[in-house]
Short mmCIF file of C-alpha atoms (C1' of nucleotides) in Angstrom, two decimals:
data_model
loop_
_atom_site.label_atom_id
_atom_site.label_comp_id
_atom_site.label_asym_id
_atom_site.label_seq_id
_atom_site.Cartn_x
_atom_site.Cartn_y
_atom_site.Cartn_z
CA MET H 1 -41.22 43.75 9.53
CA THR H 2 -39.90 40.31 8.76
CA THR H 3 -39.94 39.19 5.14
CA ARG H 4 -42.94 37.33 3.85
CA TRP H 5 -41.29 34.70 1.70
CA LEU H 6 -43.07 33.21 -1.28
CA THR H 7 -45.34 30.26 -0.64
CA SER H 8 -44.55 27.21 -2.67
CA GLU H 9 -47.45 27.97 -5.01
CA GLU H 10 -46.07 31.43 -5.52
CA GLN H 11 -42.61 30.07 -6.10
CA ARG H 12 -43.84 27.68 -8.73
CA ALA H 13 -45.77 30.44 -10.43
CA TRP H 14 -42.83 32.81 -10.29
CA ARG H 15 -40.40 30.32 -11.74
CA ALA H 16 -42.80 29.35 -14.46
CA TYR H 17 -43.30 32.99 -15.26
CA ILE H 18 -39.60 33.74 -15.47
CA ALA H 19 -39.00 30.77 -17.71
CA ALA H 20 -41.95 31.50 -19.96
CA SER H 21 -41.21 35.16 -20.35
CA HIS H 22 -37.58 34.55 -21.23
CA LEU H 23 -38.40 31.82 -23.69
CA LEU H 24 -41.19 33.82 -25.26
CA GLU H 25 -39.18 36.99 -25.69
CA ASP H 26 -36.29 35.03 -27.13
CA ALA H 27 -38.50 33.22 -29.60
CA ILE H 28 -40.16 36.42 -30.74
CA ASP H 29 -36.89 38.28 -30.96
CA ARG H 30 -35.34 35.55 -33.06
CA GLN H 31 -38.27 35.40 -35.39
CA LEU H 32 -38.48 39.14 -35.90
CA GLN H 33 -34.75 39.48 -36.24
CA GLN H 34 -34.88 37.00 -39.09
CA GLU H 35 -37.95 38.26 -40.88
CA ALA H 36 -37.82 41.95 -40.12
CA GLY H 37 -34.20 42.48 -39.17
CA MET H 38 -35.10 44.04 -35.84
CA PRO H 39 -35.83 43.01 -32.26
CA HIS H 40 -39.30 42.94 -30.78
CA VAL H 41 -39.16 46.36 -29.14
CA TYR H 42 -38.36 48.01 -32.44
CA TYR H 43 -41.23 46.23 -34.08
CA SER H 44 -43.52 47.41 -31.30
CA ILE H 45 -42.43 50.96 -31.92
CA LEU H 46 -43.47 50.69 -35.54
CA ALA H 47 -46.70 48.97 -34.58
CA ASN H 48 -47.59 51.71 -32.14
CA LEU H 49 -46.90 54.39 -34.68
CA SER H 50 -49.02 52.61 -37.27
CA GLU H 51 -52.03 52.83 -35.00
CA ALA H 52 -51.57 56.43 -33.98
CA PRO H 53 -53.53 59.15 -35.72
CA ASP H 54 -51.54 60.30 -38.71
CA ARG H 55 -48.98 57.63 -37.85
CA ARG H 56 -47.06 60.03 -35.66
CA LEU H 57 -46.31 60.25 -31.96
CA ARG H 58 -44.27 62.41 -29.67
CA MET H 59 -41.19 60.66 -28.34
CA THR H 60 -42.25 60.65 -24.73
CA ASP H 61 -45.71 59.42 -25.62
CA LEU H 62 -44.21 56.62 -27.67
CA ALA H 63 -41.86 55.73 -24.84
CA GLU H 64 -44.75 55.48 -22.43
CA ARG H 65 -46.80 53.29 -24.70
CA THR H 66 -43.98 50.91 -25.39
CA LYS H 67 -42.89 50.94 -21.78
CA ILE H 68 -39.28 51.71 -22.56
CA THR H 69 -36.98 54.47 -21.38
CA ARG H 70 -36.60 57.65 -23.34
CA SER H 71 -32.94 57.08 -24.02
CA ARG H 72 -33.62 53.60 -25.31
CA LEU H 73 -36.24 55.02 -27.60
CA THR H 74 -33.90 57.71 -28.87
CA TYR H 75 -31.40 55.07 -29.85
CA ALA H 76 -34.04 52.87 -31.43
CA VAL H 77 -35.61 55.64 -33.45
CA THR H 78 -32.21 56.73 -34.69
CA ARG H 79 -31.62 53.24 -35.96
CA LEU H 80 -35.07 52.92 -37.49
CA GLU H 81 -34.53 56.28 -39.13
CA LYS H 82 -31.37 54.97 -40.76
CA ASP H 83 -33.39 52.03 -41.98
CA GLY H 84 -35.91 54.42 -43.49
CA ALA H 85 -38.82 53.05 -41.48
CA VAL H 86 -39.28 56.17 -39.41
CA ARG H 87 -38.73 59.86 -39.83
CA ARG H 88 -38.24 62.49 -37.12
CA GLU H 89 -40.04 65.80 -37.24
CA GLY H 90 -39.83 68.79 -34.98
CA CYS H 91 -42.92 69.76 -33.07
CA PRO H 92 -44.19 73.21 -34.07
CA SER H 93 -46.13 73.89 -30.88
CA ASP H 94 -43.34 72.88 -28.52
CA LYS H 95 -39.90 73.43 -29.91
CA ARG H 96 -38.32 71.06 -27.44
CA GLY H 97 -40.31 68.18 -28.71
CA SER H 98 -39.71 65.82 -31.56
CA THR H 99 -42.15 63.54 -33.26
CA ALA H 100 -41.56 60.13 -34.76
CA VAL H 101 -43.43 59.44 -37.97
CA LEU H 102 -43.89 56.05 -39.59
CA THR H 103 -42.83 56.29 -43.23
CA ASP H 104 -44.56 54.47 -46.08
CA GLU H 105 -41.57 52.24 -46.23
CA GLY H 106 -41.96 51.48 -42.54
CA MET H 107 -45.63 50.74 -43.02
CA THR H 108 -44.83 48.37 -45.83
CA LEU H 109 -42.26 46.59 -43.73
CA LEU H 110 -44.80 46.25 -40.97
CA GLU H 111 -47.45 44.85 -43.28
CA ARG H 112 -45.01 42.43 -44.77
CA THR H 113 -43.81 41.09 -41.44
CA ALA H 114 -46.95 41.22 -39.33
CA PRO H 115 -48.29 37.81 -40.44
CA GLY H 116 -45.13 36.00 -39.44
CA HIS H 117 -45.09 37.77 -36.12
CA VAL H 118 -48.67 36.91 -35.36
CA ASP H 119 -48.03 33.31 -36.31
CA THR H 120 -45.19 33.18 -33.83
CA VAL H 121 -47.21 34.71 -31.03
CA ARG H 122 -50.00 32.30 -31.76
CA ALA H 123 -47.81 29.25 -31.92
CA ALA H 124 -46.01 30.17 -28.73
CA LEU H 125 -48.88 31.45 -26.68
CA PHE H 126 -52.46 31.53 -27.87
CA ASP H 127 -52.52 28.13 -29.47
CA ARG H 128 -51.36 26.68 -26.19
CA ILE H 129 -53.91 28.15 -23.84
CA SER H 130 -57.69 28.07 -23.64
CA PRO H 131 -59.98 31.04 -24.23
CA GLU H 132 -60.60 31.28 -20.48
CA GLN H 133 -56.90 31.45 -19.92
CA VAL H 134 -56.65 34.32 -22.36
CA GLY H 135 -59.01 36.24 -20.15
CA GLN H 136 -57.16 35.23 -17.02
CA LEU H 137 -53.87 36.32 -18.48
CA GLU H 138 -55.28 39.68 -19.38
CA GLU H 139 -56.66 40.24 -15.90
CA ILE H 140 -53.46 39.29 -14.21
CA CYS H 141 -51.27 41.38 -16.46
CA ALA H 142 -53.61 44.33 -16.27
CA SER H 143 -53.42 44.26 -12.48
CA VAL H 144 -49.68 44.14 -12.52
CA ALA H 145 -49.37 46.87 -15.11
CA ARG H 146 -51.82 49.07 -13.26
CA GLY H 147 -49.76 48.72 -10.14
CA LEU H 148 -46.48 49.53 -11.81
CA GLU H 149 -47.64 52.15 -14.26
CA GLY H 150 -45.86 55.43 -13.80
CA ASP H 151 -44.51 54.20 -10.53
CA ASP H 152 -41.18 55.76 -9.72
CA ALA H 153 -40.59 53.66 -6.66
CA GLN H 154 -41.25 49.94 -6.61
CA ALA H 155 -42.87 49.83 -3.20
CA PRO H 156 -45.01 52.92 -2.62
CA PRO H 157 -44.43 53.88 1.04
CA ASP H 158 -47.61 54.01 3.12
CA ASP H 159 -47.20 57.69 3.81
CA VAL H 160 -47.72 58.58 0.17
CA PRO H 161 -51.47 59.15 -0.42
CA TRP H 162 -51.68 58.03 -4.00
CA ARG H 163 -50.13 58.03 -7.40
CA ARG H 164 -51.25 58.86 -10.89
CA ARG H 165 -52.73 56.25 -13.15
CA SER H 166 -52.87 56.31 -16.89
CA PRO H 167 -55.66 54.80 -18.99
CA GLY H 168 -55.68 53.20 -22.40
CA PRO H 169 -53.87 50.30 -24.05
CA CYS H 170 -50.36 49.79 -25.25
CA THR H 171 -48.64 47.39 -27.62
CA MET J 1 -52.78 29.49 -45.39
CA THR J 2 -54.02 32.95 -44.62
CA THR J 3 -52.98 34.48 -41.30
CA ARG J 4 -55.20 34.02 -38.30
CA TRP J 5 -55.04 37.47 -36.73
CA LEU J 6 -55.51 37.93 -33.04
CA THR J 7 -59.05 38.32 -31.79
CA SER J 8 -59.69 41.43 -29.79
CA GLU J 9 -59.55 39.45 -26.54
CA GLU J 10 -56.21 38.07 -27.59
CA GLN J 11 -54.97 41.51 -28.53
CA ARG J 12 -55.95 42.93 -25.18
CA ALA J 13 -54.27 40.06 -23.41
CA TRP J 14 -51.15 40.38 -25.51
CA ARG J 15 -50.80 44.08 -24.96
CA ALA J 16 -51.39 43.74 -21.27
CA TYR J 17 -48.79 41.03 -21.17
CA ILE J 18 -46.17 43.07 -22.99
CA ALA J 19 -46.77 46.05 -20.75
CA ALA J 20 -46.73 44.03 -17.55
CA SER J 21 -43.65 42.05 -18.42
CA HIS J 22 -41.66 45.16 -19.37
CA LEU J 23 -42.73 47.05 -16.28
CA LEU J 24 -42.09 44.11 -14.04
CA GLU J 25 -38.64 43.35 -15.39
CA ASP J 26 -37.69 46.99 -15.17
CA ALA J 27 -38.87 47.31 -11.61
CA ILE J 28 -37.02 44.21 -10.54
CA ASP J 29 -33.89 45.16 -12.41
CA ARG J 30 -33.85 48.59 -10.84
CA GLN J 31 -34.38 47.23 -7.37
CA LEU J 32 -31.70 44.59 -7.67
CA GLN J 33 -29.30 46.97 -9.31
CA GLN J 34 -29.61 49.23 -6.31
CA GLU J 35 -29.51 46.66 -3.57
CA ALA J 36 -27.31 44.00 -5.07
CA GLY J 37 -25.49 45.87 -7.80
CA MET J 38 -26.56 43.44 -10.48
CA PRO J 39 -29.43 42.85 -12.90
CA HIS J 40 -32.09 40.23 -12.37
CA VAL J 41 -30.51 37.57 -14.55
CA TYR J 42 -27.30 37.69 -12.57
CA TYR J 43 -29.23 37.35 -9.36
CA SER J 44 -31.04 34.35 -10.81
CA ILE J 45 -27.74 32.75 -11.62
CA LEU J 46 -26.67 33.03 -8.01
CA ALA J 47 -30.08 31.83 -6.81
CA ASN J 48 -29.89 28.78 -9.02
CA LEU J 49 -26.44 27.93 -7.81
CA SER J 50 -27.50 28.30 -4.20
CA GLU J 51 -30.11 25.60 -4.64
CA ALA J 52 -27.92 23.19 -6.53
CA PRO J 53 -26.27 20.32 -4.68
CA ASP J 54 -22.94 21.52 -3.40
CA ARG J 55 -23.80 24.94 -4.83
CA ARG J 56 -22.23 24.09 -8.14
CA LEU J 57 -23.50 23.60 -11.64
CA ARG J 58 -22.07 22.96 -15.07
CA MET J 59 -22.25 25.97 -17.34
CA THR J 60 -24.64 24.45 -19.83
CA ASP J 61 -26.87 23.19 -17.09
CA LEU J 62 -26.96 26.62 -15.52
CA ALA J 63 -27.71 28.21 -18.86
CA GLU J 64 -30.63 25.88 -19.39
CA ARG J 65 -32.10 26.55 -15.99
CA THR J 66 -31.85 30.28 -16.29
CA LYS J 67 -33.05 30.18 -19.89
CA ILE J 68 -30.18 32.25 -21.21
CA THR J 69 -27.65 31.63 -23.94
CA ARG J 70 -24.29 30.10 -23.20
CA SER J 71 -22.39 33.14 -24.32
CA ARG J 72 -24.47 35.38 -22.14
CA LEU J 73 -23.78 33.11 -19.23
CA THR J 74 -20.05 33.07 -19.93
CA TYR J 75 -20.01 36.85 -19.77
CA ALA J 76 -22.15 36.97 -16.64
CA VAL J 77 -20.10 34.40 -14.77
CA THR J 78 -16.92 36.21 -15.66
CA ARG J 79 -18.34 39.34 -14.12
CA LEU J 80 -19.66 37.56 -11.05
CA GLU J 81 -16.28 35.94 -10.68
CA LYS J 82 -14.65 39.37 -10.61
CA ASP J 83 -17.14 40.33 -7.93
CA GLY J 84 -16.12 37.28 -5.96
CA ALA J 85 -19.61 35.83 -5.87
CA VAL J 86 -18.77 32.86 -8.05
CA ARG J 87 -15.76 30.73 -8.77
CA ARG J 88 -15.06 28.64 -11.85
CA GLU J 89 -13.73 25.13 -11.56
CA GLY J 90 -12.72 22.65 -14.21
CA CYS J 91 -14.65 19.44 -14.47
CA PRO J 92 -12.52 16.35 -13.76
CA SER J 93 -14.69 13.85 -15.61
CA ASP J 94 -15.05 15.94 -18.75
CA LYS J 95 -12.09 18.12 -19.47
CA ARG J 96 -14.08 20.38 -21.78
CA GLY J 97 -16.47 21.33 -19.07
CA SER J 98 -16.32 24.03 -16.49
CA THR J 99 -18.35 24.40 -13.35
CA ALA J 100 -19.62 27.51 -11.66
CA VAL J 101 -19.50 27.44 -7.88
CA LEU J 102 -21.23 29.88 -5.56
CA THR J 103 -18.69 31.24 -3.09
CA ASP J 104 -19.45 31.96 0.55
CA GLU J 105 -19.28 35.60 -0.33
CA GLY J 106 -21.84 35.05 -3.07
CA MET J 107 -24.08 33.19 -0.66
CA THR J 108 -23.86 36.02 1.81
CA LEU J 109 -24.73 38.54 -0.85
CA LEU J 110 -27.70 36.44 -1.81
CA GLU J 111 -28.92 36.13 1.74
CA ARG J 112 -28.52 39.80 2.32
CA THR J 113 -30.45 40.83 -0.78
CA ALA J 114 -33.10 38.14 -0.99
CA PRO J 115 -35.58 39.85 1.35
CA GLY J 116 -35.63 43.05 -0.67
CA HIS J 117 -36.05 41.10 -3.85
CA VAL J 118 -38.94 39.09 -2.50
CA ASP J 119 -40.59 42.25 -1.25
CA THR J 120 -40.39 43.73 -4.70
CA VAL J 121 -41.82 40.67 -6.39
CA ARG J 122 -44.60 40.60 -3.84
CA ALA J 123 -45.41 44.27 -4.13
CA ALA J 124 -45.41 44.16 -7.90
CA LEU J 125 -47.10 40.83 -8.46
CA PHE J 126 -48.37 38.61 -5.71
CA ASP J 127 -49.93 41.29 -3.57
CA ARG J 128 -51.94 42.37 -6.57
CA ILE J 129 -53.48 39.09 -7.60
CA SER J 130 -55.66 36.53 -5.87
CA PRO J 131 -54.56 33.02 -4.89
CA GLU J 132 -56.62 31.61 -7.75
CA GLN J 133 -54.79 33.89 -10.13
CA VAL J 134 -51.48 32.60 -8.84
CA GLY J 135 -52.55 29.16 -9.94
CA GLN J 136 -53.82 30.43 -13.25
CA LEU J 137 -50.57 32.23 -13.92
CA GLU J 138 -48.58 29.14 -13.21
CA GLU J 139 -50.69 27.01 -15.54
CA ILE J 140 -50.48 29.49 -18.35
CA CYS J 141 -46.75 30.01 -18.03
CA ALA J 142 -46.09 26.31 -17.67
CA SER J 143 -47.94 25.65 -20.92
CA VAL J 144 -45.98 28.30 -22.74
CA ALA J 145 -42.66 27.18 -21.32
CA ARG J 146 -43.41 23.56 -22.12
CA GLY J 147 -44.11 24.55 -25.69
CA LEU J 148 -40.95 26.54 -26.12
CA GLU J 149 -38.57 24.48 -24.05
CA GLY J 150 -35.59 23.32 -26.01
CA ASP J 151 -37.33 24.36 -29.18
CA ASP J 152 -34.84 25.39 -31.82
CA ALA J 153 -37.43 26.63 -34.25
CA GLN J 154 -40.41 28.66 -33.18
CA ALA J 155 -42.92 26.88 -35.36
CA PRO J 156 -42.03 23.20 -35.55
CA PRO J 157 -42.72 22.17 -39.18
CA ASP J 158 -45.24 19.34 -39.52
CA ASP J 159 -42.71 17.00 -41.02
CA VAL J 160 -40.68 16.91 -37.83
CA PRO J 161 -41.98 14.08 -35.64
CA TRP J 162 -41.15 15.45 -32.25
CA ARG J 163 -38.70 17.33 -30.11
CA ARG J 164 -37.05 16.76 -26.81
CA ARG J 165 -38.54 18.05 -23.61
CA SER J 166 -36.83 18.67 -20.34
CA PRO J 167 -38.40 18.23 -16.93
CA GLY J 168 -37.93 20.06 -13.65
CA PRO J 169 -38.19 23.67 -12.51
CA CYS J 170 -36.02 26.67 -13.04
CA THR J 171 -35.60 30.13 -11.51
"C1'" DT L 1 -38.20 89.89 -16.30
"C1'" DA L 2 -34.23 87.51 -14.31
"C1'" DA L 3 -33.72 83.47 -11.72
"C1'" DG L 4 -35.01 79.04 -10.74
"C1'" DT L 5 -37.65 74.93 -11.94
"C1'" DT L 6 -39.67 71.58 -14.79
"C1'" DT L 7 -40.14 69.14 -19.11
"C1'" DG L 8 -38.68 66.92 -23.61
"C1'" DT L 9 -35.00 64.98 -25.65
"C1'" DT L 10 -30.33 63.75 -26.68
"C1'" DT L 11 -25.55 62.38 -25.52
"C1'" DC L 12 -21.98 59.70 -23.54
"C1'" DA L 13 -19.42 55.99 -21.38
"C1'" DA L 14 -19.86 51.75 -19.33
"C1'" DA L 15 -22.17 47.50 -19.12
"C1'" DC L 16 -24.61 43.95 -21.38
"C1'" DT L 17 -26.40 40.81 -25.28
"C1'" DT L 18 -26.20 38.55 -29.72
"C1'" DG L 19 -24.76 35.27 -33.10
"C1'" DA L 20 -21.33 33.50 -35.57
"C1'" DA L 21 -16.81 31.57 -35.43
"C1'" DC L 22 -13.61 28.95 -32.93
"C1'" DC L 23 -11.21 25.53 -30.05
"C1'" DA L 24 -10.85 21.63 -27.43
"C1'" DA L 25 -12.37 17.16 -25.89
"C1'" DG L 26 -15.61 13.41 -26.32
"C1'" DT L 27 -18.10 9.96 -29.41
"C1'" DC L 28 -18.97 7.02 -33.11
"C1'" DG L 29 -18.54 4.10 -37.10
"C1'" DA L 30 -15.78 1.97 -40.67
"C1'" DT I 1 -7.58 4.20 -34.86
"C1'" DC I 2 -8.42 7.59 -38.22
"C1'" DG I 3 -11.71 10.90 -39.61
"C1'" DA I 4 -16.17 12.95 -39.13
"C1'" DC I 5 -19.44 14.61 -36.15
"C1'" DT I 6 -21.18 16.30 -31.65
"C1'" DT I 7 -20.72 18.71 -27.32
"C1'" DG I 8 -19.13 22.17 -23.83
"C1'" DG I 9 -17.36 26.53 -23.58
"C1'" DT I 10 -15.21 30.74 -24.89
"C1'" DT I 11 -14.14 34.68 -27.93
"C1'" DC I 12 -14.95 38.51 -30.80
"C1'" DA I 13 -17.22 42.34 -33.14
"C1'" DA I 14 -21.35 44.64 -33.71
"C1'" DG I 15 -25.44 46.12 -31.71
"C1'" DT I 16 -28.21 47.39 -27.73
"C1'" DT I 17 -29.35 49.10 -23.01
"C1'" DT I 18 -28.53 51.81 -18.87
"C1'" DG I 19 -28.31 55.83 -15.99
"C1'" DA I 20 -26.46 59.98 -15.31
"C1'" DA I 21 -25.37 64.32 -17.23
"C1'" DA I 22 -26.17 67.90 -20.57
"C1'" DC I 23 -29.16 71.03 -23.21
"C1'" DA I 24 -32.63 73.85 -24.51
"C1'" DA I 25 -37.23 75.34 -24.45
"C1'" DA I 26 -41.20 76.05 -21.55
"C1'" DC I 27 -43.06 77.51 -17.13
"C1'" DT I 28 -43.22 79.98 -12.49
"C1'" DT I 29 -42.66 83.36 -9.48
"C1'" DA I 30 -40.76 86.90 -6.84
#
DNA sequence: TAAGTTTGTTTCAAACTTGAACCAAGTCGA
DNA sequence: TCGACTTGGTTCAAGTTTGAAACAAACTTA
């Protein structure tokens, strides 16, 4: 099959997307690095923990929610543990497992830095788009995420019947 | 001023966006790493060069188009130069400057790997959204990019009159 | 129940990114 | 035309990410 190249509308959209996502991530990373001393992903880890029951989550679970690899998470949690924001605990039911727990200190850090973070996200994104666009963005991203979620391959071959989906939100 | 937290629509959109952008970048990076032996940003560098007149661009110019820092670009170009995909040339008019040039080898690599890349982008994004959504995505991203473009601070203080903008597309 | 497989997590080396510091080479005003 | 500032790029150390390999604890099954 010969390649279906992008139409010029698609090209424009793709380029705009690449630019926007780079600029946005950079802006957020810079802001959080300054105010919280950590990059966005690390902040997201804390945020996810703060919303979990008992502020604790199994490593793999946390990796799935934050959409990062397990090894990246291991590194991040080790660092956050040094900072005192997170604590690791063994899992009694499954001795292989380990659980990340948000400490009080971590919670405090989160509460202290959340306003600045939200301001940044607002200034960069939500203050620049209309309420309809918020909905549109969600729909688009949800479709994309649904398609890629738990996908091992990028282009599911036609001979594979179907793949698992996972429900629920993320950070 | 007390923080304006995200509404629940905004939260949903934001989470969906974070998830989608991580998954998408990962998928593309994996695909390109396999087929082209380089991450997405490096591919973008080559792609940008290929479209430039005479396939050459000043470093700073290239950094601006790809939305990456100068030091990151320096590193990347050094690597791509080792691979033989790019060549550096001094700039006659401005002796400080250096110019990155896409080699024939680099162009070949690009041509060879472009189809697979486009397929991935299609499978992950464009095949999952409607033509209207393509337009919506572009609008949204363009707004965000416009807001962040060449912004040194994330939240321009009110006492600063205005900031420069730059026109044109990117990759 | 030993052997083989899967699952949860960490480890390690190599590659990449960051930001600050640095070095020219241009520019500008007195 | 000197000195101060800006601009274009690179360098360096510290931090982060990647993917493959290693481990160990569950499972599965003959």
